[in-house]
mmCIF file of C-alpha atoms and ligand atoms in Angstrom:
data_model
loop_
_atom_site.group_PDB
_atom_site.id
_atom_site.type_symbol
_atom_site.label_atom_id
_atom_site.label_comp_id
_atom_site.label_asym_id
_atom_site.label_seq_id
_atom_site.Cartn_x
_atom_site.Cartn_y
_atom_site.Cartn_z
ATOM 1 C CA MET V 1 134.626 71.895 118.965
ATOM 2 C CA GLN V 2 135.016 69.585 116.000
ATOM 3 C CA THR V 3 133.197 70.959 112.950
ATOM 4 C CA ALA V 4 131.850 69.010 109.998
ATOM 5 C CA LYS V 5 133.850 68.907 106.781
ATOM 6 C CA PHE V 6 131.947 69.070 103.529
ATOM 7 C CA GLU V 7 133.547 68.467 100.180
ATOM 8 C CA THR V 8 130.928 70.418 98.252
ATOM 9 C CA ASP V 9 132.084 73.775 96.984
ATOM 10 C CA LEU V 10 128.690 75.388 96.886
ATOM 11 C CA SER V 11 128.028 78.155 94.408
ATOM 12 C CA LEU V 12 124.936 79.708 92.884
ATOM 13 C CA PHE V 13 124.916 76.890 90.334
ATOM 14 C CA LYS V 14 125.655 73.965 92.535
ATOM 15 C CA TYR V 15 125.315 71.112 90.073
ATOM 16 C CA ASP V 16 127.784 70.554 87.284
ATOM 17 C CA ASN V 17 125.333 68.535 85.144
ATOM 18 C CA LEU V 18 123.539 71.794 84.247
ATOM 19 C CA GLU V 19 122.403 71.598 80.638
ATOM 20 C CA GLN V 20 121.274 74.576 78.594
ATOM 21 C CA LEU V 21 118.211 74.637 76.380
ATOM 22 C CA PRO V 22 118.985 73.390 72.850
ATOM 23 C CA ALA V 23 118.599 76.074 70.172
ATOM 24 C CA GLU V 24 115.622 74.385 68.496
ATOM 25 C CA TYR V 25 113.558 74.830 71.676
ATOM 26 C CA ARG V 26 114.258 78.543 72.100
ATOM 27 C CA GLY V 27 111.692 80.057 69.756
ATOM 28 C CA LEU V 28 108.571 77.929 70.443
ATOM 29 C CA ASP V 29 105.361 79.922 70.610
ATOM 30 C CA GLU V 30 102.816 79.351 73.358
ATOM 31 C CA THR V 31 100.308 77.414 71.257
ATOM 32 C CA GLU V 32 102.888 75.027 69.874
ATOM 33 C CA ARG V 33 104.622 74.333 73.157
ATOM 34 C CA THR V 34 101.315 73.878 75.018
ATOM 35 C CA GLU V 35 100.323 71.239 72.468
ATOM 36 C CA ARG V 36 103.708 69.542 72.715
ATOM 37 C CA ILE V 37 103.712 69.602 76.543
ATOM 38 C CA GLU V 38 100.182 68.158 76.652
ATOM 39 C CA ALA V 39 101.065 65.461 74.114
ATOM 40 C CA ALA V 40 104.185 64.469 76.065
ATOM 41 C CA LEU V 41 102.257 64.377 79.367
ATOM 42 C CA GLU V 42 99.563 62.234 77.786
ATOM 43 C CA GLU V 43 102.144 59.725 76.621
ATOM 44 C CA LEU V 44 104.171 59.742 79.867
ATOM 45 C CA GLY V 45 100.996 59.337 81.944
ATOM 46 C CA ASP V 46 101.560 58.354 85.577
ATOM 47 C CA ASP V 47 105.333 58.200 85.081
ATOM 48 C CA VAL V 48 105.506 61.953 85.587
ATOM 49 C CA VAL V 49 104.227 64.370 88.205
ATOM 50 C CA ILE V 50 104.668 68.129 87.848
ATOM 51 C CA LEU V 51 104.984 70.245 90.998
ATOM 52 C CA GLY V 52 104.592 74.001 90.654
ATOM 53 C CA HIS V 53 105.575 76.494 93.336
ATOM 54 C CA ASN V 54 103.166 79.393 93.864
ATOM 55 C CA TYR V 55 105.738 81.769 92.296
ATOM 56 C CA GLN V 56 105.925 79.946 88.978
ATOM 57 C CA ARG V 57 104.634 81.655 85.885
ATOM 58 C CA ARG V 58 101.168 80.915 84.492
ATOM 59 C CA GLU V 59 102.539 78.769 81.621
ATOM 60 C CA ILE V 60 104.076 76.403 84.194
ATOM 61 C CA VAL V 61 101.342 76.281 86.856
ATOM 62 C CA LYS V 62 98.742 75.477 84.195
ATOM 63 C CA HIS V 63 100.516 72.127 83.652
ATOM 64 C CA ALA V 64 101.158 71.423 87.346
ATOM 65 C CA ASP V 65 99.520 68.472 89.113
ATOM 66 C CA PHE V 66 100.084 70.260 92.433
ATOM 67 C CA ILE V 67 100.589 73.931 93.184
ATOM 68 C CA GLY V 68 101.731 75.019 96.634
ATOM 69 C CA ASP V 69 104.376 76.392 98.987
ATOM 70 C CA SER V 70 107.799 74.828 99.331
ATOM 71 C CA TYR V 71 106.835 72.638 102.290
ATOM 72 C CA GLN V 72 103.590 71.368 100.714
ATOM 73 C CA LEU V 73 105.420 70.518 97.499
ATOM 74 C CA SER V 74 108.028 68.484 99.406
ATOM 75 C CA LYS V 75 105.168 66.511 100.939
ATOM 76 C CA GLU V 76 103.601 65.999 97.488
ATOM 77 C CA ALA V 77 106.983 64.782 96.243
ATOM 78 C CA ALA V 78 107.114 62.288 99.128
ATOM 79 C CA ASN V 79 103.651 60.965 98.200
ATOM 80 C CA ALA V 80 104.352 60.832 94.475
ATOM 81 C CA ASP V 81 104.395 57.413 92.863
ATOM 82 C CA ALA V 82 105.799 58.747 89.613
ATOM 83 C CA ASP V 83 109.248 57.796 88.292
ATOM 84 C CA TYR V 84 109.916 61.442 87.422
ATOM 85 C CA VAL V 85 109.139 64.428 89.613
ATOM 86 C CA ILE V 86 109.439 67.588 87.528
ATOM 87 C CA PHE V 87 109.920 70.501 89.888
ATOM 88 C CA GLY V 88 108.703 73.943 88.894
ATOM 89 C CA GLY V 89 110.651 75.754 91.571
ATOM 90 C CA VAL V 90 114.253 76.427 92.583
ATOM 91 C CA THR V 91 117.246 74.227 93.352
ATOM 92 C CA PHE V 92 116.788 73.966 97.121
ATOM 93 C CA MET V 93 113.187 72.805 96.644
ATOM 94 C CA ALA V 94 114.202 70.165 94.100
ATOM 95 C CA GLU V 95 116.937 69.016 96.506
ATOM 96 C CA SER V 96 114.386 68.611 99.288
ATOM 97 C CA ALA V 97 112.230 66.583 96.895
ATOM 98 C CA ASP V 98 115.211 64.383 96.055
ATOM 99 C CA ILE V 99 115.934 63.833 99.770
ATOM 100 C CA ILE V 100 112.344 62.863 100.450
ATOM 101 C CA THR V 101 111.611 60.706 97.368
ATOM 102 C CA ASP V 102 112.977 57.205 97.093
ATOM 103 C CA ASP V 103 116.126 56.369 95.159
ATOM 104 C CA SER V 104 114.287 54.943 92.155
ATOM 105 C CA GLN V 105 112.644 58.325 91.449
ATOM 106 C CA SER V 106 114.370 61.147 89.564
ATOM 107 C CA VAL V 107 113.793 64.787 90.409
ATOM 108 C CA ILE V 108 114.173 67.059 87.392
ATOM 109 C CA LEU V 109 114.622 70.822 87.649
ATOM 110 C CA PRO V 110 113.930 71.912 84.040
ATOM 111 C CA SER V 111 116.456 74.740 84.240
ATOM 112 C CA MET V 112 119.238 74.277 86.750
ATOM 113 C CA GLU V 113 119.883 78.007 86.694
ATOM 114 C CA ALA V 114 116.854 78.399 88.952
ATOM 115 C CA SER V 115 118.934 79.040 92.072
ATOM 116 C CA CYS V 116 117.578 81.115 94.946
ATOM 117 C CA PRO V 117 120.086 83.906 95.709
ATOM 118 C CA MET V 118 119.161 83.870 99.398
ATOM 119 C CA ALA V 119 120.034 80.164 99.686
ATOM 120 C CA GLY V 120 123.381 81.046 98.071
ATOM 121 C CA MET V 121 124.053 83.631 100.813
ATOM 122 C CA ALA V 122 124.828 80.906 103.354
ATOM 123 C CA GLU V 123 127.265 78.463 101.804
ATOM 124 C CA ALA V 124 128.007 75.438 103.951
ATOM 125 C CA LEU V 125 131.764 76.025 103.852
ATOM 126 C CA GLN V 126 131.341 79.652 104.867
ATOM 127 C CA VAL V 127 128.958 78.679 107.682
ATOM 128 C CA ASP V 128 131.413 76.008 108.803
ATOM 129 C CA SER V 129 134.138 78.599 109.206
ATOM 130 C CA ALA V 130 131.825 81.038 111.064
ATOM 131 C CA TRP V 131 130.754 78.125 113.249
ATOM 132 C CA ALA V 132 134.381 77.431 114.213
ATOM 133 C CA GLU V 133 134.795 81.087 115.284
ATOM 134 C CA LEU V 134 131.518 81.284 117.180
ATOM 135 C CA THR V 135 131.869 78.000 119.026
ATOM 136 C CA ALA V 136 135.468 78.826 120.001
ATOM 137 C CA ALA V 137 134.258 82.086 121.573
ATOM 138 C CA THR V 138 131.777 80.589 124.053
ATOM 139 C CA ASP V 139 130.984 77.624 126.299
ATOM 140 C CA GLU V 140 127.296 78.039 125.484
ATOM 141 C CA ASN V 141 125.662 75.367 123.355
ATOM 142 C CA ILE V 142 124.765 76.887 119.967
ATOM 143 C CA ILE V 143 122.049 75.193 117.896
ATOM 144 C CA PRO V 144 121.971 76.021 114.172
ATOM 145 C CA ILE V 145 118.590 76.324 112.448
ATOM 146 C CA THR V 146 118.327 76.708 108.723
ATOM 147 C CA TYR V 147 115.292 77.902 106.836
ATOM 148 C CA MET V 148 114.048 75.532 104.120
ATOM 149 C CA ASN V 149 115.481 78.070 101.629
ATOM 150 C CA SER V 150 119.001 76.666 101.899
ATOM 151 C CA TYR V 151 121.011 73.993 100.164
ATOM 152 C CA ALA V 152 121.149 70.366 101.223
ATOM 153 C CA ASP V 153 124.725 70.591 102.465
ATOM 154 C CA LEU V 154 123.744 73.352 104.902
ATOM 155 C CA LYS V 155 120.781 71.295 106.082
ATOM 156 C CA ALA V 156 123.227 68.420 106.602
ATOM 157 C CA PHE V 157 125.593 70.708 108.510
ATOM 158 C CA CYS V 158 122.780 71.806 110.831
ATOM 159 C CA ALA V 159 121.765 68.204 111.527
ATOM 160 C CA ASP V 160 125.385 67.304 112.266
ATOM 161 C CA GLN V 161 125.585 70.103 114.844
ATOM 162 C CA GLY V 162 122.346 69.131 116.608
ATOM 163 C CA GLY V 163 120.161 71.567 114.661
ATOM 164 C CA LEU V 164 117.268 71.359 112.256
ATOM 165 C CA VAL V 165 115.357 72.852 109.338
ATOM 166 C CA CYS V 166 112.273 75.060 109.556
ATOM 167 C CA THR V 167 109.778 76.659 107.215
ATOM 168 C CA SER V 168 108.253 80.104 107.487
ATOM 169 C CA SER V 169 105.257 78.510 109.263
ATOM 170 C CA ASN V 170 107.126 76.620 111.979
ATOM 171 C CA ALA V 171 110.238 78.761 112.608
ATOM 172 C CA HIS V 172 108.924 79.654 116.097
ATOM 173 C CA LYS V 173 108.637 75.957 116.971
ATOM 174 C CA ALA V 174 112.169 75.330 115.688
ATOM 175 C CA PHE V 175 113.431 78.103 117.993
ATOM 176 C CA GLU V 176 111.610 76.493 120.926
ATOM 177 C CA TYR V 177 113.176 73.126 120.054
ATOM 178 C CA ALA V 178 116.612 74.758 119.914
ATOM 179 C CA PHE V 179 116.247 76.572 123.246
ATOM 180 C CA ASP V 180 115.144 73.308 124.800
ATOM 181 C CA LYS V 181 118.363 71.647 123.622
ATOM 182 C CA GLY V 182 120.816 74.540 123.890
ATOM 183 C CA ASP V 183 121.432 78.149 124.892
ATOM 184 C CA THR V 184 121.882 80.071 121.639
ATOM 185 C CA VAL V 185 120.365 79.907 118.147
ATOM 186 C CA LEU V 186 122.304 80.556 114.951
ATOM 187 C CA PHE V 187 119.591 81.221 112.358
ATOM 188 C CA LEU V 188 120.358 80.926 108.635
ATOM 189 C CA PRO V 189 120.104 82.365 106.037
ATOM 190 C CA ASP V 190 117.177 84.841 106.297
ATOM 191 C CA LYS V 191 117.733 87.534 108.922
ATOM 192 C CA HIS V 192 114.205 88.904 108.435
ATOM 193 C CA LEU V 193 112.457 85.608 109.117
ATOM 194 C CA GLY V 194 114.786 85.210 112.116
ATOM 195 C CA GLU V 195 113.962 88.671 113.437
ATOM 196 C CA ASN V 196 110.221 88.209 112.862
ATOM 197 C CA THR V 197 110.379 84.908 114.739
ATOM 198 C CA ALA V 198 112.294 86.439 117.649
ATOM 199 C CA HIS V 199 109.555 89.086 117.947
ATOM 200 C CA ARG V 200 106.882 86.425 117.906
ATOM 201 C CA LEU V 201 108.644 84.807 120.880
ATOM 202 C CA ASP V 202 109.169 88.165 122.665
ATOM 203 C CA MET V 203 112.923 87.712 122.280
ATOM 204 C CA GLU V 204 113.641 90.803 120.169
ATOM 205 C CA ASP V 205 116.190 92.084 122.726
ATOM 206 C CA GLU V 206 118.261 88.931 122.274
ATOM 207 C CA ILE V 207 119.066 89.437 118.578
ATOM 208 C CA VAL V 208 122.420 90.175 116.977
ATOM 209 C CA GLU V 209 123.386 90.070 113.271
ATOM 210 C CA TRP V 210 126.432 88.165 112.053
ATOM 211 C CA ASP V 211 127.719 89.479 108.749
ATOM 212 C CA PRO V 212 130.285 87.066 107.299
ATOM 213 C CA TRP V 213 131.149 89.577 104.544
ATOM 214 C CA ASN V 214 132.134 92.348 106.936
ATOM 215 C CA PRO V 215 135.558 91.874 108.554
ATOM 216 C CA GLU V 216 134.925 95.034 110.624
ATOM 217 C CA GLY V 217 131.709 93.564 112.049
ATOM 218 C CA ILE V 218 131.134 92.370 115.594
ATOM 219 C CA THR V 219 133.449 89.803 117.157
ATOM 220 C CA ALA V 220 132.471 86.222 117.856
ATOM 221 C CA GLU V 221 132.561 87.056 121.611
ATOM 222 C CA GLU V 222 130.081 89.918 121.092
ATOM 223 C CA ALA V 223 127.852 87.752 118.913
ATOM 224 C CA THR V 224 127.719 84.869 121.350
ATOM 225 C CA SER V 225 126.779 87.114 124.270
ATOM 226 C CA ASN V 226 123.301 87.194 122.651
ATOM 227 C CA ASP V 227 120.786 84.362 122.478
ATOM 228 C CA ILE V 228 119.878 84.701 118.789
ATOM 229 C CA ILE V 229 122.509 85.170 116.099
ATOM 230 C CA LEU V 230 121.035 86.046 112.679
ATOM 231 C CA TRP V 231 123.037 85.330 109.548
ATOM 232 C CA GLU V 232 123.131 88.319 107.188
ATOM 233 C CA GLY V 233 120.985 86.855 104.399
ATOM 234 C CA TYR V 234 117.822 88.221 102.817
ATOM 235 C CA CYS V 235 115.490 87.922 99.846
ATOM 236 C CA GLN V 236 115.645 90.937 97.566
ATOM 237 C CA VAL V 237 112.093 90.339 96.313
ATOM 238 C CA HIS V 238 110.731 90.724 99.856
ATOM 239 C CA GLU V 239 113.182 93.346 101.153
ATOM 240 C CA ARG V 240 111.721 95.743 98.600
ATOM 241 C CA PHE V 241 108.508 96.220 100.608
ATOM 242 C CA ARG V 242 108.481 99.229 102.962
ATOM 243 C CA THR V 243 106.010 100.631 105.458
ATOM 244 C CA GLU V 244 105.424 103.534 103.003
ATOM 245 C CA HIS V 245 103.845 100.963 100.661
ATOM 246 C CA VAL V 246 101.482 99.832 103.403
ATOM 247 C CA GLU V 247 100.576 103.458 104.192
ATOM 248 C CA GLN V 248 100.048 104.262 100.521
ATOM 249 C CA VAL V 249 97.805 101.275 99.869
ATOM 250 C CA ARG V 250 95.700 102.165 102.926
ATOM 251 C CA GLU V 251 95.402 105.729 101.628
ATOM 252 C CA GLU V 252 94.314 104.540 98.178
ATOM 253 C CA HIS V 253 91.870 101.916 99.518
ATOM 254 C CA ALA V 254 90.349 102.956 102.843
ATOM 255 C CA ASP V 255 89.330 99.359 103.654
ATOM 256 C CA ALA V 256 92.517 97.671 102.412
ATOM 257 C CA ASN V 257 93.839 94.598 104.224
ATOM 258 C CA VAL V 258 97.496 93.683 103.917
ATOM 259 C CA VAL V 259 99.017 90.196 103.850
ATOM 260 C CA VAL V 260 102.796 89.690 103.611
ATOM 261 C CA HIS V 261 105.388 86.928 103.621
ATOM 262 C CA PRO V 262 107.595 86.667 106.764
ATOM 263 C CA GLU V 263 110.688 87.249 104.597
ATOM 264 C CA CYS V 264 109.626 90.925 104.625
ATOM 265 C CA ARG V 265 111.278 93.458 106.924
ATOM 266 C CA ARG V 266 110.142 93.542 110.538
ATOM 267 C CA GLU V 267 108.357 96.902 110.298
ATOM 268 C CA VAL V 268 106.378 95.747 107.225
ATOM 269 C CA VAL V 269 105.284 92.567 108.992
ATOM 270 C CA GLU V 270 104.246 94.668 111.984
ATOM 271 C CA ALA V 271 102.161 96.978 109.764
ATOM 272 C CA ALA V 272 100.408 94.080 107.971
ATOM 273 C CA ASP V 273 97.128 92.396 108.996
ATOM 274 C CA VAL V 274 98.247 88.850 108.163
ATOM 275 C CA VAL V 275 101.692 87.298 107.798
ATOM 276 C CA GLY V 276 102.470 83.837 106.480
ATOM 277 C CA SER V 277 103.869 81.470 103.889
ATOM 278 C CA THR V 278 102.701 81.514 100.279
ATOM 279 C CA SER V 279 99.999 78.986 101.190
ATOM 280 C CA THR V 280 98.777 81.216 104.051
ATOM 281 C CA ILE V 281 98.629 84.122 101.593
ATOM 282 C CA THR V 282 96.659 81.959 99.145
ATOM 283 C CA GLN V 283 94.231 80.776 101.846
ATOM 284 C CA THR V 284 93.728 84.352 103.033
ATOM 285 C CA ILE V 285 92.469 85.351 99.595
ATOM 286 C CA GLU V 286 90.405 82.145 99.234
ATOM 287 C CA ARG V 287 88.637 83.028 102.500
ATOM 288 C CA ALA V 288 88.177 86.746 101.743
ATOM 289 C CA ASP V 289 84.630 88.052 101.250
ATOM 290 C CA PRO V 290 83.673 89.277 97.770
ATOM 291 C CA GLY V 291 84.480 92.963 97.361
ATOM 292 C CA GLU V 292 87.261 93.005 99.985
ATOM 293 C CA THR V 293 90.574 94.607 99.033
ATOM 294 C CA TRP V 294 93.784 92.715 99.813
ATOM 295 C CA ALA V 295 97.257 94.088 99.146
ATOM 296 C CA ILE V 296 99.836 91.338 98.803
ATOM 297 C CA GLY V 297 103.478 91.645 99.824
ATOM 298 C CA THR V 298 105.197 88.801 98.047
ATOM 299 C CA GLU V 299 106.505 87.704 94.645
ATOM 300 C CA VAL V 300 104.359 89.193 91.922
ATOM 301 C CA HIS V 301 103.458 85.985 90.041
ATOM 302 C CA LEU V 302 101.509 84.773 93.071
ATOM 303 C CA THR V 303 99.713 88.118 93.301
ATOM 304 C CA ASN V 304 98.787 87.828 89.621
ATOM 305 C CA HIS V 305 97.562 84.221 90.029
ATOM 306 C CA LEU V 306 95.406 85.197 93.006
ATOM 307 C CA SER V 307 93.925 88.116 91.135
ATOM 308 C CA ARG V 308 93.066 85.786 88.218
ATOM 309 C CA TRP V 309 91.779 82.931 90.398
ATOM 310 C CA HIS V 310 89.663 85.222 92.644
ATOM 311 C CA PRO V 311 88.108 87.964 90.521
ATOM 312 C CA GLU V 312 85.529 88.526 93.291
ATOM 313 C CA VAL V 313 88.306 89.900 95.567
ATOM 314 C CA ASN V 314 90.185 93.111 94.810
ATOM 315 C CA VAL V 315 93.761 91.786 94.865
ATOM 316 C CA VAL V 316 96.475 94.436 94.497
ATOM 317 C CA PRO V 317 100.279 94.238 94.644
ATOM 318 C CA LEU V 318 101.577 95.948 97.801
ATOM 319 C CA CYS V 319 104.095 98.127 95.974
ATOM 320 C CA GLY V 320 102.298 98.428 92.635
ATOM 321 C CA ASP V 321 104.500 98.157 89.542
ATOM 322 C CA ALA V 322 107.592 98.048 91.737
ATOM 323 C CA CYS V 323 106.695 94.519 92.964
ATOM 324 C CA MET V 324 109.292 92.070 91.699
ATOM 325 C CA ASP V 325 109.167 88.666 90.190
ATOM 326 C CA CYS V 326 111.773 86.194 91.394
ATOM 327 C CA ASN V 327 114.595 85.941 88.916
ATOM 328 C CA ALA V 328 115.404 82.404 90.042
ATOM 329 C CA MET V 329 111.825 81.150 89.656
ATOM 330 C CA ARG V 330 111.639 82.825 86.245
ATOM 331 C CA GLN V 331 114.384 80.518 84.933
ATOM 332 C CA ILE V 332 111.807 77.721 84.703
ATOM 333 C CA ASP V 333 110.790 78.563 81.206
ATOM 334 C CA PRO V 334 107.989 76.611 79.478
ATOM 335 C CA ASN V 335 110.401 75.872 76.608
ATOM 336 C CA TYR V 336 112.613 74.073 79.132
ATOM 337 C CA LEU V 337 109.577 72.141 80.319
ATOM 338 C CA THR V 338 108.820 71.065 76.727
ATOM 339 C CA TRP V 339 112.424 69.956 76.268
ATOM 340 C CA VAL V 340 112.777 67.871 79.471
ATOM 341 C CA LEU V 341 109.443 66.138 78.786
ATOM 342 C CA GLU V 342 110.278 65.312 75.163
ATOM 343 C CA GLU V 343 113.698 64.049 76.254
ATOM 344 C CA LEU V 344 111.975 61.706 78.716
ATOM 345 C CA LEU V 345 109.879 60.365 75.842
ATOM 346 C CA ASP V 346 113.165 59.483 74.150
ATOM 347 C CA GLY V 347 114.445 57.852 77.337
ATOM 348 C CA ARG V 348 116.853 60.637 78.347
ATOM 349 C CA GLU V 349 116.795 62.340 81.756
ATOM 350 C CA ARG V 350 117.955 65.958 81.665
ATOM 351 C CA ASN V 351 118.834 68.283 84.550
ATOM 352 C CA VAL V 352 118.404 65.726 87.298
ATOM 353 C CA ILE V 353 119.004 66.988 90.851
ATOM 354 C CA GLU V 354 120.818 64.361 92.853
ATOM 355 C CA VAL V 355 121.948 65.192 96.361
ATOM 356 C CA ALA V 356 125.174 63.420 97.362
ATOM 357 C CA PRO V 357 124.347 60.341 99.530
ATOM 358 C CA GLU V 358 126.276 61.496 102.636
ATOM 359 C CA GLU V 359 124.527 64.904 102.531
ATOM 360 C CA LYS V 360 121.193 63.281 101.851
ATOM 361 C CA GLU V 361 121.247 61.152 104.959
ATOM 362 C CA LEU V 362 122.071 64.037 107.295
ATOM 363 C CA ALA V 363 119.768 66.523 105.561
ATOM 364 C CA GLN V 364 116.983 63.981 106.062
ATOM 365 C CA VAL V 365 117.747 64.031 109.810
ATOM 366 C CA ALA V 366 117.363 67.844 109.822
ATOM 367 C CA LEU V 367 114.032 67.533 107.979
ATOM 368 C CA ASP V 368 112.838 64.720 110.267
ATOM 369 C CA ARG V 369 113.595 66.846 113.338
ATOM 370 C CA MET V 370 111.421 69.560 111.804
ATOM 371 C CA LEU V 371 108.586 67.117 111.214
ATOM 372 C CA GLU V 372 108.717 66.115 114.889
ATOM 373 C CA ILE V 373 108.306 69.639 116.320
HETATM 374 P P1 13P Y 1 107.050 79.441 100.829
HETATM 375 O O1 13P Y 1 107.745 78.368 101.577
HETATM 376 O O2 13P Y 1 106.178 80.291 101.683
HETATM 377 O O3 13P Y 1 106.376 78.914 99.614
HETATM 378 O O4 13P Y 1 108.166 80.476 100.340
HETATM 379 C C1 13P Y 1 109.215 80.102 99.540
HETATM 380 C C2 13P Y 1 109.962 81.263 99.099
HETATM 381 O O5 13P Y 1 110.891 81.128 98.350
HETATM 382 C C3 13P Y 1 109.601 82.567 99.599
HETATM 383 O O6 13P Y 1 110.385 83.526 99.000
HETATM 384 FE FE1 SF4 Y 2 114.645 82.885 96.922
HETATM 385 FE FE2 SF4 Y 2 113.378 85.192 97.325
HETATM 386 FE FE3 SF4 Y 2 113.043 83.852 95.049
HETATM 387 FE FE4 SF4 Y 2 112.008 82.954 97.336
HETATM 388 S S1 SF4 Y 2 111.468 84.823 96.246
HETATM 389 S S2 SF4 Y 2 113.085 81.737 95.808
HETATM 390 S S3 SF4 Y 2 113.623 83.532 98.785
HETATM 391 S S4 SF4 Y 2 114.955 84.781 95.795
#
């Protein structure tokens, strides 16, 4: 089978226009930068919209026009009239915003070092070479599905091979779409979301893991004798949660409820009361009765926001002090936000995310297929 050829040599820092924070912005204190950010926003007015992912720190979300999960923020980007969309999130989210917004709008990622390690675990070139092996080993029709947490060139690759994108909320529908069109799913890059989805569809016996880093691993023939091939990718923030944490929280709080993100391990998801995207987690706490205890298995900034926003609910982190923040999300520093805004006032665009046109067109197809399911 002919495979797609992509020029992009994807790495953790995909864009070579990455600019570091100038020295004079490094030591700003919170009061000064808040004043400067507010002054810049006042002057820029409707030219700018700030999108803040649920995992962003307090000093970023307090300036955000919209706060939400990665899918909701892409939709906000699509609706935005502003010339500049400033994305408080990570590279793959800003790329999706660039794909969805029109060409006259610029998407700015204040620090381009905000790159999700899980997205970096499935590089398009690496997937292309695995694809060649897998497709050569079988006559079955393999459909690739990539989670939103992946780079634009992988989304483009999936579209080119008849596949699509999914989010944590619609992964099961993407699987159904794929099995309608083909025989086998290659799911990228998050093996846990893939496994959790297979369970939801009662297909847990059909799973196999494909580890591109392990030359001793299973052969392409062995892999393709299963219906669901899971790429060996994961999120370290979510892999940290274990069933012991669920047991411990239930011991400490007899009436504790547990809500986790589907990037968590299978057994943790099974032990939880609710599983869903960061917006599902947020809605769960919004709907909780006063006095209820909810333990949250996701990135710790969101847990802290929910505890602050809903003092009537007892919100606790599922693994206590061991809960992690996301190192990629943390790169969006409020000093960077001050800098990119003040540069816009002077007519300079810094750290613009611009997906290559040929990738953009195909990645849009993969996103459109998702919107249709
Ligand atoms: P959501 O799409 O649920 O916001 O999750 C994004 C993410 O990065 C989870 O780790
Ligand atoms: Fe990536 Fe995990 Fe951070 Fe989400 S929490 S952006 S999946 S590293």
